[in-house]
Coordinates of C-alpha atoms in Angstrom, one line a residue:
Chain E
X1486 CA -0.1 -0.1 -0.1
X1487 CA 2.6 2.4 1.2
X1488 CA 4.9 1.3 -1.6
X1489 CA 2.3 1.7 -4.3
X1490 CA 1.4 5.1 -2.7
X1491 CA 5.1 6.1 -2.8
X1492 CA 5.8 4.8 -6.5
X1493 CA 2.5 6.2 -8.1
X1494 CA 3.3 9.8 -6.6
X1495 CA 6.7 9.4 -7.9
X1496 CA 5.5 8.6 -11.4
X1497 CA 2.7 11.7 -11.3
X1498 CA 5.7 13.8 -10.4
X1499 CA 7.8 12.4 -13.3
X1500 CA 5.1 12.9 -15.7
X1501 CA 5.0 16.6 -14.6
X1502 CA 8.6 17.1 -15.0
X1503 CA 8.5 15.8 -18.6
X1504 CA 5.8 17.9 -19.5
X1505 CA 7.9 21.0 -18.5
X1506 CA 10.5 19.4 -20.9
X1507 CA 8.1 19.8 -23.8
X1508 CA 8.2 23.4 -23.4
X1509 CA 12.0 23.1 -24.2
X1510 CA 11.7 20.7 -27.4
X1511 CA 8.4 22.0 -29.1
X1512 CA 8.3 25.4 -30.8
X1513 CA 4.6 26.6 -31.1
X1514 CA 2.8 28.4 -28.3
X1515 CA -0.1 26.0 -28.5
X1516 CA 1.9 23.2 -27.8
X1517 CA 3.3 25.2 -24.4
X1518 CA -0.5 25.7 -23.5
X1519 CA -1.4 22.1 -23.9
X1520 CA 1.7 21.0 -21.9
X1521 CA 0.9 23.2 -19.1
X1522 CA -2.9 22.2 -19.0
X1523 CA -1.8 18.7 -19.1
X1524 CA 0.6 19.3 -15.8
X1525 CA -1.8 21.1 -14.0
X1526 CA -4.4 18.1 -14.4
X1527 CA -1.7 15.7 -13.5
X1528 CA -0.7 18.0 -10.2
X1529 CA -4.4 17.9 -9.6
X1530 CA -4.6 14.0 -9.7
X1531 CA -1.4 13.7 -7.5
X1532 CA -3.3 15.8 -5.0
X1533 CA -6.1 13.6 -5.2
X1534 CA -3.7 10.6 -4.6
X1535 CA -2.1 12.3 -1.7
X1536 CA -5.8 13.1 -0.5
X1537 CA -6.8 9.4 -0.5
X1538 CA -3.8 7.8 0.8
X1539 CA -2.6 10.5 3.2
X1540 CA -6.3 10.8 4.8
X1541 CA -6.1 14.6 4.1
X1542 CA -9.7 15.1 3.0
X1543 CA -9.3 19.0 2.5
X1544 CA -6.9 18.1 -0.5
X1545 CA -9.7 16.6 -2.4
X1546 CA -11.2 20.0 -2.6
X1547 CA -7.7 21.8 -3.1
X1548 CA -7.3 19.3 -6.2
X1549 CA -10.6 20.4 -7.6
X1550 CA -9.7 24.0 -7.2
X1551 CA -6.5 23.3 -9.1
X1552 CA -8.2 21.4 -11.6
X1553 CA -10.5 24.2 -12.5
X1554 CA -8.2 27.4 -12.1
X1555 CA -5.0 25.9 -13.5
X1556 CA -6.6 23.0 -15.8
X1557 CA -9.4 25.3 -17.4
X1558 CA -9.3 29.1 -16.7
X1559 CA -5.8 30.0 -16.9
X1560 CA -4.9 27.8 -20.2
X1561 CA -8.2 29.5 -21.9
X1562 CA -7.0 32.7 -20.8
X1563 CA -3.4 31.8 -22.5
X1564 CA -4.8 30.4 -25.4
X1565 CA -7.0 33.6 -26.1
X1566 CA -3.7 35.6 -25.4
X1567 CA -2.0 33.4 -28.0
X1568 CA -4.9 33.7 -30.5
X1569 CA -4.8 37.5 -30.3
X1570 CA -1.3 38.1 -31.5
X1571 CA 0.4 37.1 -34.7
X1572 CA 1.0 33.4 -34.1
X1573 CA 1.9 30.4 -36.2
X1574 CA 5.5 31.2 -36.5
X1575 CA 8.2 29.3 -34.9
X1576 CA 9.5 30.6 -31.4
X1577 CA 13.3 30.8 -31.4
X1578 CA 14.9 30.4 -28.0
X1579 CA 17.9 32.1 -26.6
X1580 CA 19.6 28.8 -26.1
X1581 CA 19.5 25.8 -28.6
X1582 CA 17.2 23.0 -27.9
X1583 CA 20.1 20.3 -27.2
X1584 CA 22.1 22.6 -24.7
X1585 CA 18.8 23.4 -23.1
X1586 CA 17.8 19.8 -22.6
X1587 CA 21.2 18.8 -21.5
X1588 CA 21.4 21.9 -18.9
X1589 CA 17.8 20.4 -17.6
X1590 CA 19.1 17.0 -17.1
X1591 CA 22.2 18.6 -15.2
X1592 CA 19.6 20.5 -13.3
X1593 CA 17.6 17.5 -12.2
X1594 CA 21.1 15.8 -11.4
X1595 CA 21.8 18.7 -8.9
X1596 CA 18.1 18.8 -7.7
X1597 CA 18.6 15.1 -6.9
X1598 CA 21.9 15.8 -4.9
X1599 CA 20.5 18.7 -3.2
X1600 CA 17.4 17.3 -1.6
X1601 CA 18.9 13.7 -0.8
X1602 CA 19.8 14.8 2.8
X1603 CA 16.4 16.4 3.2
X1604 CA 14.6 13.1 1.9
X1605 CA 16.8 10.9 4.1
X1606 CA 15.5 12.5 7.5
X1607 CA 11.9 12.5 6.2
X1608 CA 9.6 9.4 6.8
X1609 CA 6.6 10.7 4.6
X1610 CA 6.0 8.0 2.0
X1611 CA 6.1 10.7 -0.7
X1612 CA 9.7 11.6 0.2
X1613 CA 10.7 10.1 -3.3
X1614 CA 8.9 12.6 -5.2
X1615 CA 10.8 15.5 -3.5
X1616 CA 13.9 15.8 -5.7
X1617 CA 11.6 15.4 -8.8
X1618 CA 9.6 18.4 -7.6
X1619 CA 12.5 20.2 -6.9
X1620 CA 13.8 19.6 -10.5
X1621 CA 10.5 20.7 -11.9
X1622 CA 11.1 24.0 -9.9
X1623 CA 14.8 24.5 -11.4
X1624 CA 13.7 23.5 -14.9
X1625 CA 10.7 26.0 -15.0
X1626 CA 12.9 28.5 -13.7
X1627 CA 15.3 27.6 -16.5
X1628 CA 12.5 28.3 -19.2
X1629 CA 11.7 31.6 -17.7
X1630 CA 15.4 32.8 -18.0
X1631 CA 16.3 30.9 -21.5
X1632 CA 12.9 31.7 -23.6
X1633 CA 12.5 34.9 -25.3
X1634 CA 8.8 34.4 -26.2
X1635 CA 6.3 36.0 -23.7
X1636 CA 3.8 33.0 -23.5
X1637 CA 6.6 30.7 -23.1
X1638 CA 7.8 33.0 -20.2
X1639 CA 4.5 33.0 -18.6
X1640 CA 3.9 29.2 -18.9
X1641 CA 7.5 29.0 -17.4
X1642 CA 6.3 31.0 -14.5
X1643 CA 3.1 28.9 -14.0
X1644 CA 5.4 25.6 -14.1
X1645 CA 7.2 27.2 -11.5
X1646 CA 4.1 27.5 -9.5
X1647 CA 3.2 23.9 -10.3
X1648 CA 6.6 22.9 -9.1
X1649 CA 6.1 24.6 -5.7
X1650 CA 2.7 23.5 -5.3
X1651 CA 3.9 19.9 -6.0
X1652 CA 6.8 20.6 -3.2
X1653 CA 4.0 21.3 -0.6
X1654 CA 2.0 18.4 -1.6
X1655 CA 4.8 15.8 -1.3
X1656 CA 6.8 17.5 1.4
X1657 CA 4.0 18.2 3.6
X1658 CA 0.7 17.0 2.3
X1659 CA -0.3 20.3 1.3
X1660 CA -0.3 23.7 3.0
X1661 CA -3.4 25.1 5.0
X1662 CA -6.4 25.8 3.0
X1663 CA -6.3 29.4 3.3
X1664 CA -2.8 29.7 2.2
X1665 CA -3.7 27.7 -0.7
X1666 CA -6.8 29.7 -1.7
X1667 CA -4.4 32.6 -1.4
X1668 CA -2.1 31.1 -3.8
X1669 CA -4.9 30.7 -6.4
X1670 CA -6.2 34.0 -6.5
X1671 CA -2.4 35.0 -6.9
X1672 CA -2.2 32.9 -9.9
X1673 CA -5.4 34.2 -11.4
X1674 CA -4.6 37.7 -11.0
X1675 CA -1.1 37.3 -12.1
X1676 CA -2.3 35.7 -15.2
X1677 CA -4.8 38.3 -15.7
X1678 CA -2.1 41.2 -15.1
X1679 CA 0.3 39.6 -17.6
X1680 CA -2.6 39.0 -20.0
X1681 CA -2.9 42.9 -20.1
X1682 CA 0.5 43.8 -20.2
X1683 CA 1.6 41.0 -22.8
X1684 CA 0.9 43.2 -25.6
X1685 CA 2.9 46.2 -24.6
X1686 CA 5.9 43.9 -23.6
X1687 CA 5.6 42.1 -26.9
X1688 CA 5.4 45.6 -28.7
X1689 CA 8.6 46.9 -27.2
X1690 CA 10.6 43.7 -26.8
X1691 CA 10.2 41.8 -29.8
X1692 CA 12.1 42.3 -33.3
Chain P
X340 CA 24.5 -27.9 -21.3
X341 CA 22.6 -29.2 -24.7
X342 CA 19.4 -27.8 -23.0
X343 CA 20.6 -24.4 -22.5
X344 CA 22.2 -24.3 -26.0
X345 CA 18.7 -25.6 -27.3
X346 CA 16.9 -22.7 -25.5
X347 CA 19.5 -20.1 -27.0
X348 CA 19.1 -21.5 -30.1
X349 CA 15.5 -21.6 -30.4
X350 CA 14.9 -18.4 -29.4
X351 CA 17.7 -16.7 -31.7
X352 CA 16.1 -18.8 -34.7
X353 CA 12.7 -17.7 -33.7
X354 CA 13.7 -14.0 -34.0
X355 CA 15.4 -14.4 -36.9
X356 CA 12.6 -16.2 -38.8
X357 CA 9.5 -14.0 -37.5
X358 CA 11.8 -10.5 -38.4
X359 CA 10.7 -10.1 -41.9
X360 CA 7.2 -10.9 -40.6
X361 CA 7.3 -7.9 -38.2
X362 CA 8.4 -5.5 -41.0
X363 CA 5.5 -6.7 -43.3
X364 CA 3.1 -6.4 -40.4
X365 CA 4.2 -2.8 -39.7
X366 CA 4.1 -2.2 -43.8
X367 CA 0.4 -3.7 -43.5
X368 CA -0.6 -1.8 -40.6
X369 CA 0.3 1.6 -42.2
X370 CA -1.0 0.9 -45.4
X371 CA -4.4 0.1 -43.7
X372 CA -4.1 3.3 -41.8
X373 CA -3.5 5.2 -44.8
X374 CA -6.5 3.9 -46.4
X375 CA -4.5 1.5 -48.9
X376 CA -5.1 -2.6 -49.0
X377 CA -1.3 -3.0 -48.5
X378 CA 0.7 -6.3 -49.3
X379 CA 0.5 -9.2 -47.2
X380 CA 2.5 -9.8 -44.2
X381 CA 4.7 -12.4 -46.0
X382 CA 5.5 -9.8 -48.6
X383 CA 9.1 -9.5 -47.4
X384 CA 9.9 -13.0 -47.3
X385 CA 8.9 -13.0 -51.2
X386 CA 11.1 -10.0 -51.6
X387 CA 14.2 -11.6 -49.7
X388 CA 13.7 -14.9 -52.0
X389 CA 13.8 -13.1 -55.1
X390 CA 16.5 -10.6 -54.1
X391 CA 18.5 -13.6 -53.0
X392 CA 18.3 -15.2 -56.7
X393 CA 19.3 -12.2 -58.4
X394 CA 22.7 -11.6 -59.7
X395 CA 25.0 -8.8 -58.1
X396 CA 26.6 -5.9 -59.8
X397 CA 29.5 -4.3 -57.7
X398 CA 31.2 -1.2 -58.4
X399 CA 35.0 -1.6 -59.7
X400 CA 36.0 0.5 -56.9
X401 CA 34.9 -1.5 -54.3
X402 CA 37.5 -3.4 -52.0
X403 CA 37.1 -6.7 -49.8
X404 CA 35.4 -4.5 -47.0
X405 CA 32.5 -4.2 -49.1
X406 CA 32.2 -7.9 -49.8
X407 CA 33.0 -8.5 -45.8
X408 CA 30.6 -5.7 -44.5
X409 CA 27.1 -7.6 -45.4
X410 CA 28.5 -11.0 -43.2
X411 CA 29.6 -8.8 -40.5
X412 CA 26.4 -7.1 -40.3
X413 CA 24.4 -10.4 -40.3
X414 CA 27.0 -11.8 -37.9
X415 CA 26.8 -9.3 -35.3
X416 CA 23.1 -9.1 -35.5
X417 CA 22.3 -12.6 -35.1
X418 CA 24.9 -12.5 -32.1
X419 CA 23.2 -9.9 -30.4
X420 CA 19.6 -11.7 -31.2
X421 CA 21.1 -14.7 -29.4
X422 CA 21.5 -12.5 -26.3
X423 CA 17.9 -11.3 -26.2
X424 CA 15.3 -13.2 -23.8
X425 CA 12.5 -13.9 -26.2
X426 CA 10.2 -16.4 -24.6
X427 CA 11.9 -17.5 -21.4
X428 CA 13.1 -15.3 -18.6
X429 CA 15.6 -17.7 -17.7
X430 CA 18.0 -17.0 -20.6
X431 CA 21.3 -19.0 -20.5
X432 CA 23.0 -16.4 -22.8
X433 CA 23.4 -14.5 -19.6
X434 CA 26.8 -16.3 -19.3
X435 CA 27.8 -15.4 -22.8
X436 CA 27.4 -11.6 -22.6
X437 CA 25.3 -8.7 -21.1
X438 CA 23.7 -5.4 -22.1
X439 CA 27.0 -4.0 -22.8
X440 CA 28.0 -6.9 -25.0
X441 CA 24.5 -6.3 -26.8
X442 CA 25.1 -2.5 -27.3
X443 CA 28.7 -3.4 -28.7
X444 CA 27.3 -5.8 -31.3
X445 CA 24.9 -3.6 -32.3
X446 CA 27.4 -0.6 -32.6
X447 CA 29.8 -3.3 -34.8
X448 CA 26.8 -3.8 -37.1
X449 CA 26.2 -0.2 -37.4
X450 CA 30.0 0.6 -38.1
X451 CA 30.4 -2.1 -40.8
X452 CA 27.1 -1.1 -42.7
X453 CA 28.9 2.6 -42.7
X454 CA 32.1 1.0 -44.0
X455 CA 30.0 -0.7 -46.6
X456 CA 28.4 2.6 -47.6
X457 CA 31.8 4.4 -47.8
X458 CA 33.8 1.7 -49.7
X459 CA 32.7 2.1 -53.2
X460 CA 33.1 5.9 -53.0
X461 CA 29.9 6.9 -54.2
X462 CA 28.6 10.5 -53.2
X463 CA 25.4 9.2 -51.7
X464 CA 27.1 6.3 -49.8
X465 CA 29.4 8.6 -48.1
X466 CA 26.5 11.0 -47.2
X467 CA 24.3 8.1 -45.8
X468 CA 27.4 6.8 -43.7
X469 CA 28.1 10.3 -42.2
X470 CA 24.5 10.8 -41.2
X471 CA 24.2 7.1 -39.9
X472 CA 27.3 8.0 -37.6
X473 CA 25.8 11.4 -36.5
X474 CA 22.6 9.6 -35.6
X475 CA 24.2 6.4 -34.2
X476 CA 27.0 8.3 -31.8
X477 CA 23.8 9.7 -30.1
X478 CA 21.7 6.9 -30.0
X479 CA 23.9 4.1 -28.5
X480 CA 24.9 5.7 -25.3
X481 CA 20.8 6.5 -24.9
X482 CA 20.2 2.7 -25.4
X483 CA 22.9 1.8 -23.1
X484 CA 21.8 4.3 -20.3
X485 CA 18.1 3.4 -20.8
X486 CA 18.9 -0.2 -20.0
X487 CA 21.6 0.6 -17.5
X488 CA 18.7 2.1 -15.4
X489 CA 16.9 -1.2 -15.3
X490 CA 19.9 -2.8 -14.4
X491 CA 20.7 -0.4 -11.5
X492 CA 17.0 -1.0 -10.3
X493 CA 17.2 -4.8 -10.3
X494 CA 20.9 -5.2 -9.9
X495 CA 22.0 -7.0 -12.9
X496 CA 23.3 -6.3 -16.2
X497 CA 22.2 -9.6 -17.8
X498 CA 19.3 -9.3 -19.8
X499 CA 17.5 -12.4 -18.6
X500 CA 18.2 -11.4 -14.9
X501 CA 16.5 -8.1 -15.5
X502 CA 13.4 -9.5 -17.1
X503 CA 13.3 -12.0 -14.4
X504 CA 13.8 -9.7 -11.6
X505 CA 11.1 -7.2 -12.8
X506 CA 8.8 -10.3 -13.2
X507 CA 9.3 -11.3 -9.7
X508 CA 8.9 -7.7 -8.4
X509 CA 6.3 -5.9 -10.2
X510 CA 6.7 -2.7 -8.2
X511 CA 9.8 -2.1 -10.0
X512 CA 7.8 -1.4 -13.1
X513 CA 5.5 1.4 -12.2
X514 CA 8.5 3.6 -10.9
X515 CA 9.5 6.7 -12.7
X516 CA 12.8 5.2 -13.7
X517 CA 11.1 2.4 -15.5
X518 CA 8.8 4.9 -17.3
X519 CA 11.2 7.5 -18.5
X520 CA 13.7 4.6 -19.6
X521 CA 11.1 3.1 -21.6
X522 CA 10.7 6.6 -23.3
X523 CA 14.3 7.2 -23.9
X524 CA 14.5 3.6 -25.4
X525 CA 11.5 4.0 -27.7
X526 CA 12.9 7.2 -29.2
X527 CA 16.5 5.4 -29.4
X528 CA 14.6 2.4 -30.9
X529 CA 13.0 4.5 -33.8
X530 CA 16.4 6.4 -34.4
X531 CA 18.4 3.2 -34.5
X532 CA 16.3 1.1 -36.9
X533 CA 15.6 4.3 -39.4
X534 CA 11.9 4.9 -38.9
X535 CA 10.1 8.0 -39.1
X536 CA 10.6 10.8 -37.7
X537 CA 14.5 10.1 -38.1
X538 CA 14.7 8.4 -41.6
X539 CA 12.1 7.1 -43.8
X540 CA 11.9 3.3 -44.4
X541 CA 9.7 3.5 -47.6
X542 CA 11.7 6.1 -49.7
X543 CA 14.5 5.2 -52.0
X544 CA 15.4 8.6 -53.6
X545 CA 15.2 11.5 -51.3
X546 CA 18.3 13.6 -50.3
X547 CA 17.6 13.3 -46.4
X548 CA 17.3 9.6 -46.5
X549 CA 20.1 7.5 -44.1
X550 CA 19.6 3.8 -44.5
X551 CA 18.7 3.6 -48.0
X552 CA 21.8 6.0 -48.9
X553 CA 24.3 3.5 -47.8
X554 CA 23.0 0.2 -49.0
X555 CA 22.5 2.1 -52.7
X556 CA 25.7 0.2 -54.1
X557 CA 24.5 -3.5 -52.7
X558 CA 22.5 -5.8 -54.8
X559 CA 21.4 -9.1 -55.1
X560 CA 22.4 -11.5 -52.1
X561 CA 24.4 -9.1 -50.3
X562 CA 21.1 -6.7 -50.3
X563 CA 19.0 -9.4 -49.0
X564 CA 21.4 -10.1 -46.2
X565 CA 21.6 -6.3 -45.2
X566 CA 17.7 -6.2 -45.4
X567 CA 17.2 -9.1 -43.0
X568 CA 19.6 -8.1 -40.9
X569 CA 17.7 -4.7 -40.5
X570 CA 14.6 -6.5 -39.9
X571 CA 16.1 -8.6 -37.3
X572 CA 17.6 -5.4 -35.8
X573 CA 14.2 -4.1 -35.5
X574 CA 12.5 -7.1 -34.1
X575 CA 15.2 -7.4 -31.4
X576 CA 14.7 -3.9 -30.3
X577 CA 11.1 -4.2 -30.0
X578 CA 11.3 -7.6 -28.3
X579 CA 13.8 -5.8 -25.9
X580 CA 11.5 -3.2 -25.4
X581 CA 8.6 -5.6 -24.6
X582 CA 10.3 -7.8 -22.5
X583 CA 12.8 -5.9 -20.5
X584 CA 10.3 -3.3 -19.6
X585 CA 6.8 -5.2 -19.7
X586 CA 8.0 -8.7 -19.1
X587 CA 4.7 -10.3 -18.3
X588 CA 4.0 -13.4 -19.8
X589 CA 7.4 -14.7 -20.4
X590 CA 7.9 -18.3 -19.3
X591 CA 9.9 -18.7 -15.9
X592 CA 10.0 -22.6 -16.4
X593 CA 10.6 -24.6 -19.4
X594 CA 7.0 -26.6 -19.3
X595 CA 5.4 -26.7 -22.6
X596 CA 2.2 -25.1 -21.3
X597 CA 4.2 -22.0 -20.1
X598 CA 6.3 -22.0 -23.2
X599 CA 3.3 -21.7 -25.6
X600 CA 1.7 -19.2 -23.5
X601 CA 5.0 -17.2 -23.6
X602 CA 5.1 -17.4 -27.2
X603 CA 1.5 -16.1 -27.6
X604 CA 2.5 -13.3 -25.2
X605 CA 5.6 -12.1 -27.1
X606 CA 3.5 -12.3 -30.4
X607 CA 0.9 -10.1 -28.9
X608 CA 3.4 -7.6 -27.4
X609 CA 5.2 -7.5 -30.9
X610 CA 1.6 -6.8 -32.5
X611 CA 0.8 -4.1 -30.2
X612 CA 4.3 -2.3 -30.5
X613 CA 4.1 -2.8 -34.4
X614 CA 0.9 -1.3 -34.4
X615 CA 2.2 2.0 -32.1
X616 CA 5.3 2.1 -34.6
X617 CA 2.8 2.2 -37.5
X618 CA 0.4 4.8 -35.9
X619 CA 3.2 7.0 -35.2
X620 CA 4.9 6.7 -38.5
X621 CA 1.3 7.8 -40.1
X622 CA 0.8 10.7 -37.7
X623 CA 4.5 12.2 -37.7
X624 CA 6.2 13.9 -40.4
X625 CA 10.1 13.3 -41.2
X626 CA 12.3 15.9 -39.1
X627 CA 14.6 18.1 -40.6
X628 CA 18.0 16.7 -40.5
X629 CA 19.2 19.3 -38.1
X630 CA 16.3 18.8 -35.8
X631 CA 17.6 15.1 -35.1
X632 CA 20.0 15.7 -32.8
X633 CA 17.4 17.5 -30.8
X634 CA 15.2 14.5 -30.6
X635 CA 18.0 12.5 -29.6
X636 CA 19.2 14.9 -27.0
X637 CA 15.8 14.7 -25.6
X638 CA 15.9 11.0 -25.3
X639 CA 19.4 11.1 -23.9
X640 CA 18.0 13.7 -21.2
X641 CA 15.2 11.2 -20.5
X642 CA 17.8 8.3 -20.0
X643 CA 19.7 10.4 -17.8
X644 CA 16.9 11.5 -15.8
X645 CA 15.6 7.8 -15.4
X646 CA 19.3 6.7 -14.3
X647 CA 19.4 9.5 -11.8
X648 CA 16.0 8.6 -10.2
X649 CA 16.8 5.0 -10.1
X650 CA 19.9 6.1 -7.8
X651 CA 17.2 7.9 -5.6
X652 CA 14.7 5.2 -5.1
X653 CA 17.1 2.8 -3.7

């Protein structure tokens, strides 16, 4: 039971990490948004699994919120944002794809090395997923730094947020509900503000 | 001793004999998906028979390497095939070689294929060899690391032992290392066997072709040998994907019932993997040659992540 729980959460966390690699590999904003949507749904599923095995019923509500806010509203806003600007062209990053992927491999190994002592003193069943969550945070940060396109940067930021949520979920079975709600509001507001500002950023920084 | 030799021999012969059928099956599935009727599954056997009977036209500039290459390719591929656990998880060939030997044998075949392409001195052959080496240099380490991940989890580098351990402890199979390594292995498999989106197996005259460019100068029996070896290579890698990562259904004893069940299981697994391959080839377009290293870097990163995570799960 415990072993299955540990392995399922680790697999879900790995799936989330893989979905963040999609942003490094694909070159169209639509693919980034789909990756983010799938990643949020995976996060919601992970939350539900932790709620079920870890007997933390309020996490079911949090998972549902994640599903609605990050799995549906935010991706829709992003899609609308993408549809309004001139899209369809390939987006070229600051760093080429091979190097980015190798950097991410190195970041993941670094995350494993950093979180090893932390996971050794913990006795939660989910501790195996911690390094993966940390790797997700690092990789998302790297996306924000290395991409030139605004949508990719926003998606990177949102994935960073997903990574922190995953870290909280696996490291402490979620933070208090009021904090969680505050974070959701933050994300929603952040995306709406970014949406308003994006066109200006695009006009002044692009080309 | 005799029994061990028999187990190895039967499995190897099985792989070699069904290989053209697997190629024919993938082609048939692709044709059906594209709305064509397609040739029968046994078509590759007919083609092989026809090619074996034909005479050979060999370039004047070809040296002995050109004549040696087809035999080395077939030899290396068959030797590699003899190491793979096909129906029985207890594979006596574990004593003869492990996954490193397998990777080395596959690389030997690739190397001689490239040499054979270079030898007659044609422009196309050299181009194909150069590309094949670029791709191979990136895929071979990925295959090795992906299988090494399994070795780290199961504690053995022998292929039969890996399959046996995963069979005994199914919990290994739902770990992240396993899933990541499987994804990496599949991408490497596609690149290694020259399928879309890395190479197009159904073209003869395209500037971006890899495999076909190398074997352009070969004809008659040599061509048949090389084509057969390519089919065995595809079947071998598909079998490894099926049996190392999803070993369920393999026989753990040599009882006749278990062996028949295992034979059915491997046929079903190969059919599913072949269908997936056909689906993928129908859905994706060929990558530009300069994007191929990106795909291979992706699969290398996946394999690296898999290896890192398997260190951590311990």
